[in-house]
């Protein structure tokens, strides 16, 4: 039962353009949604989060949008930089235990 | 550097064997989480401990067990290993002061079962 889904295994974007990574979820009880970034041979690192009561959160070049009615969230990176090339994981928090349920990840490649 | 330390970084063993993966959480963090990442898979939640007590359980096999010690470090024990257990095993920790639920991950232990 995949409660958090990232349907695009990979995405390629030109440097300077916008990268949009998508995530869908099925459980309405999630209270926070998070994005993590992972480079090869490293652990995932936290990028940005959004509460389930918000619809947008922005941090520099990164913005996360949440559409609760569609059970969909997206991460926008503007402008994209080659150093952004990594695997991006969407995660949802189960509030009572603080555990995170992760999607399968999207490999972003930003071409110079 | 997340502050979470995992050892060993790499481990190669044979089917049927038993291994122990170790995790030291960030200073002050009471919660420890274990995740498994197999090839082309996301991070699968295995188990969570809070201050020495099991808090939540995920898709953890009966051949696997974990514990958290009084000094808050945690160990994940994998026994009767099978080829399919080859994966990256991540440990993460969190403190009580972060409402966003952010977890801090170690660099992982890569287990190869031959």
XYZ file of C-alpha atoms in Angstrom:
226
model
C 0.000 0.000 0.000
C 1.954 2.980 -1.335
C 0.542 5.923 0.589
C 2.973 8.421 -0.933
C 3.652 8.242 -4.642
C 6.118 9.948 -6.923
C 5.129 8.860 -10.394
C 8.056 10.401 -12.252
C 11.264 8.429 -11.693
C 13.322 11.121 -13.404
C 13.236 14.688 -14.654
C 15.697 16.636 -16.791
C 15.727 20.430 -16.796
C 17.948 23.130 -18.271
C 19.920 25.323 -15.910
C 18.011 28.498 -15.058
C 14.597 26.988 -15.809
C 11.978 25.815 -13.341
C 11.998 22.273 -11.963
C 8.653 20.910 -10.808
C 8.582 17.678 -8.831
C 5.259 16.085 -8.025
C 3.919 13.877 -5.270
C 0.536 12.313 -4.538
C -0.728 10.858 -1.289
C -3.716 8.857 -0.169
C -3.966 9.348 3.598
C -5.854 12.438 4.760
C -4.405 12.061 8.261
C -0.909 13.218 7.327
C -0.194 16.488 9.137
C 3.085 17.573 7.554
C 4.668 17.021 4.173
C 8.405 17.258 3.629
C 10.867 17.180 0.774
C 14.268 15.608 1.138
C 17.217 15.746 -1.214
C 19.697 12.918 -1.559
C 23.092 12.848 -3.224
C 24.802 9.520 -3.982
C 26.607 7.988 -1.007
C 24.946 10.422 1.405
C 21.902 10.295 3.617
C 18.766 12.271 2.748
C 18.851 15.899 3.853
C 15.813 17.969 4.716
C 14.880 20.626 2.196
C 11.494 22.163 2.971
C 8.202 21.262 4.626
C 4.579 22.354 4.680
C 1.848 21.937 7.217
C -1.387 20.310 6.068
C -3.228 23.515 6.981
C -1.184 25.609 4.550
C -1.172 25.638 0.781
C 2.235 27.180 0.104
C 5.609 27.495 1.751
C 8.591 29.251 0.253
C 12.265 29.152 1.154
C 14.596 30.884 -1.259
C 14.565 29.105 -4.586
C 12.325 26.336 -3.223
C 8.535 26.500 -2.951
C 6.213 23.711 -1.964
C 2.547 23.783 -2.928
C -0.122 21.647 -1.311
C -3.506 20.888 -2.888
C -5.449 19.013 -0.232
C -8.527 18.395 -2.325
C -6.401 16.644 -4.934
C -4.082 15.092 -2.322
C -1.172 16.449 -4.323
C 1.925 18.424 -3.540
C 4.683 19.793 -5.685
C 8.148 21.228 -5.220
C 9.208 24.097 -7.451
C 12.854 25.012 -7.827
C 13.507 28.345 -9.521
C 16.001 28.888 -11.010
C 17.382 25.375 -11.253
C 21.129 24.963 -10.812
C 23.430 22.040 -11.711
C 24.079 21.516 -7.988
C 20.390 20.735 -7.570
C 20.918 17.466 -9.441
C 19.984 14.774 -6.932
C 17.181 12.412 -5.966
C 14.251 14.205 -4.357
C 12.004 12.339 -1.954
C 8.566 13.446 -0.915
C 7.566 12.385 2.608
C 4.453 12.628 4.742
C 4.339 12.633 8.508
C 2.107 10.473 10.629
C 1.614 12.945 13.446
C 1.104 10.628 16.378
C 4.467 8.901 16.011
C 6.413 11.439 13.945
C 7.382 8.703 11.495
C 7.720 9.673 7.851
C 6.324 7.760 4.900
C 8.471 8.298 1.818
C 7.803 8.187 -1.887
C 10.125 6.349 -4.262
C 11.980 9.476 -5.308
C 12.544 11.490 -8.483
C 16.000 11.851 -9.979
C 16.459 15.450 -11.071
C 19.172 16.240 -13.597
C 19.864 19.921 -14.233
C 21.752 20.337 -17.486
C 24.273 23.227 -17.722
C 27.085 16.614 8.682
C 23.708 15.668 10.166
C 25.185 14.605 13.489
C 23.843 11.061 13.091
C 26.573 8.433 12.924
C 26.141 5.002 11.417
C 28.589 2.113 11.397
C 29.705 0.237 9.440
C 29.417 2.164 6.187
C 29.783 -0.976 4.095
C 29.252 -4.614 4.961
C 29.516 -7.711 2.781
C 28.337 -11.016 4.137
C 26.881 -14.337 3.062
C 23.366 -15.698 3.091
C 22.320 -17.153 6.415
C 24.597 -14.881 8.403
C 23.727 -12.276 11.037
C 24.863 -8.652 11.156
C 24.436 -5.706 13.493
C 24.167 -2.123 12.319
C 24.809 0.648 14.784
C 23.473 4.179 15.014
C 24.329 7.103 17.261
C 21.671 9.827 17.115
C 22.281 13.548 17.258
C 23.127 14.839 20.699
C 19.913 15.278 22.652
C 17.628 13.453 20.214
C 15.503 10.830 21.923
C 13.909 9.269 18.846
C 15.666 6.898 16.478
C 14.183 5.583 13.242
C 15.416 2.833 10.928
C 14.697 2.836 7.209
C 15.598 0.427 4.426
C 16.255 1.526 0.846
C 16.417 -1.287 -1.674
C 17.334 -0.812 -5.332
C 14.914 1.589 -7.060
C 12.783 1.781 -3.956
C 11.955 4.597 -1.654
C 12.839 4.560 1.987
C 10.787 1.923 3.762
C 10.121 2.587 7.421
C 11.209 -0.293 9.624
C 10.948 0.746 13.254
C 11.093 3.693 15.661
C 12.348 3.938 19.218
C 11.791 6.742 21.667
C 13.972 6.945 24.761
C 14.530 3.210 24.808
C 10.972 2.138 24.043
C 9.581 0.886 20.756
C 7.236 3.574 19.432
C 6.152 2.454 15.978
C 6.695 -0.515 13.741
C 6.626 -0.666 9.979
C 7.404 -3.377 7.457
C 10.089 -4.990 9.547
C 10.695 -8.694 8.980
C 10.629 -11.094 11.916
C 14.283 -11.899 11.144
C 15.109 -8.284 11.979
C 15.135 -6.746 15.427
C 16.249 -3.494 16.931
C 16.798 -1.882 20.282
C 17.732 1.460 21.759
C 20.120 1.524 24.679
C 20.177 3.830 27.750
C 22.814 6.013 26.078
C 20.291 6.373 23.201
C 22.355 4.628 20.547
C 20.469 2.019 18.584
C 21.291 -1.262 16.903
C 19.501 -3.031 14.085
C 20.074 -6.779 14.022
C 19.520 -8.663 10.781
C 19.625 -12.455 10.930
C 19.287 -15.412 8.555
C 20.229 -13.021 5.815
C 18.870 -13.486 2.304
C 19.989 -12.000 -1.006
C 16.968 -9.683 -0.942
C 18.166 -8.075 2.269
C 20.897 -6.322 0.322
C 20.067 -2.642 0.708
C 21.024 0.656 2.228
C 19.932 0.924 5.836
C 19.466 4.424 7.170
C 19.135 5.577 10.698
C 17.531 8.913 11.515
C 16.919 10.831 14.700
C 14.672 13.632 15.805
C 14.173 15.820 18.804
C 11.022 17.030 20.463
C 11.428 20.658 19.505
C 10.689 20.385 15.810
C 6.980 20.623 14.978
C 7.631 20.000 11.303
C 8.694 16.425 11.940
C 12.097 16.835 10.354
C 14.297 13.780 10.685
C 18.078 13.903 10.476
C 19.586 11.003 8.577
C 22.930 9.298 8.815
C 24.926 8.372 5.737
C 23.636 4.835 5.785
C 25.075 1.348 6.011
C 25.266 -0.495 2.711
C 24.680 -4.204 3.212
C 25.553 -6.647 0.464
C 24.495 -10.269 0.916
C 26.237 -12.722 -1.402
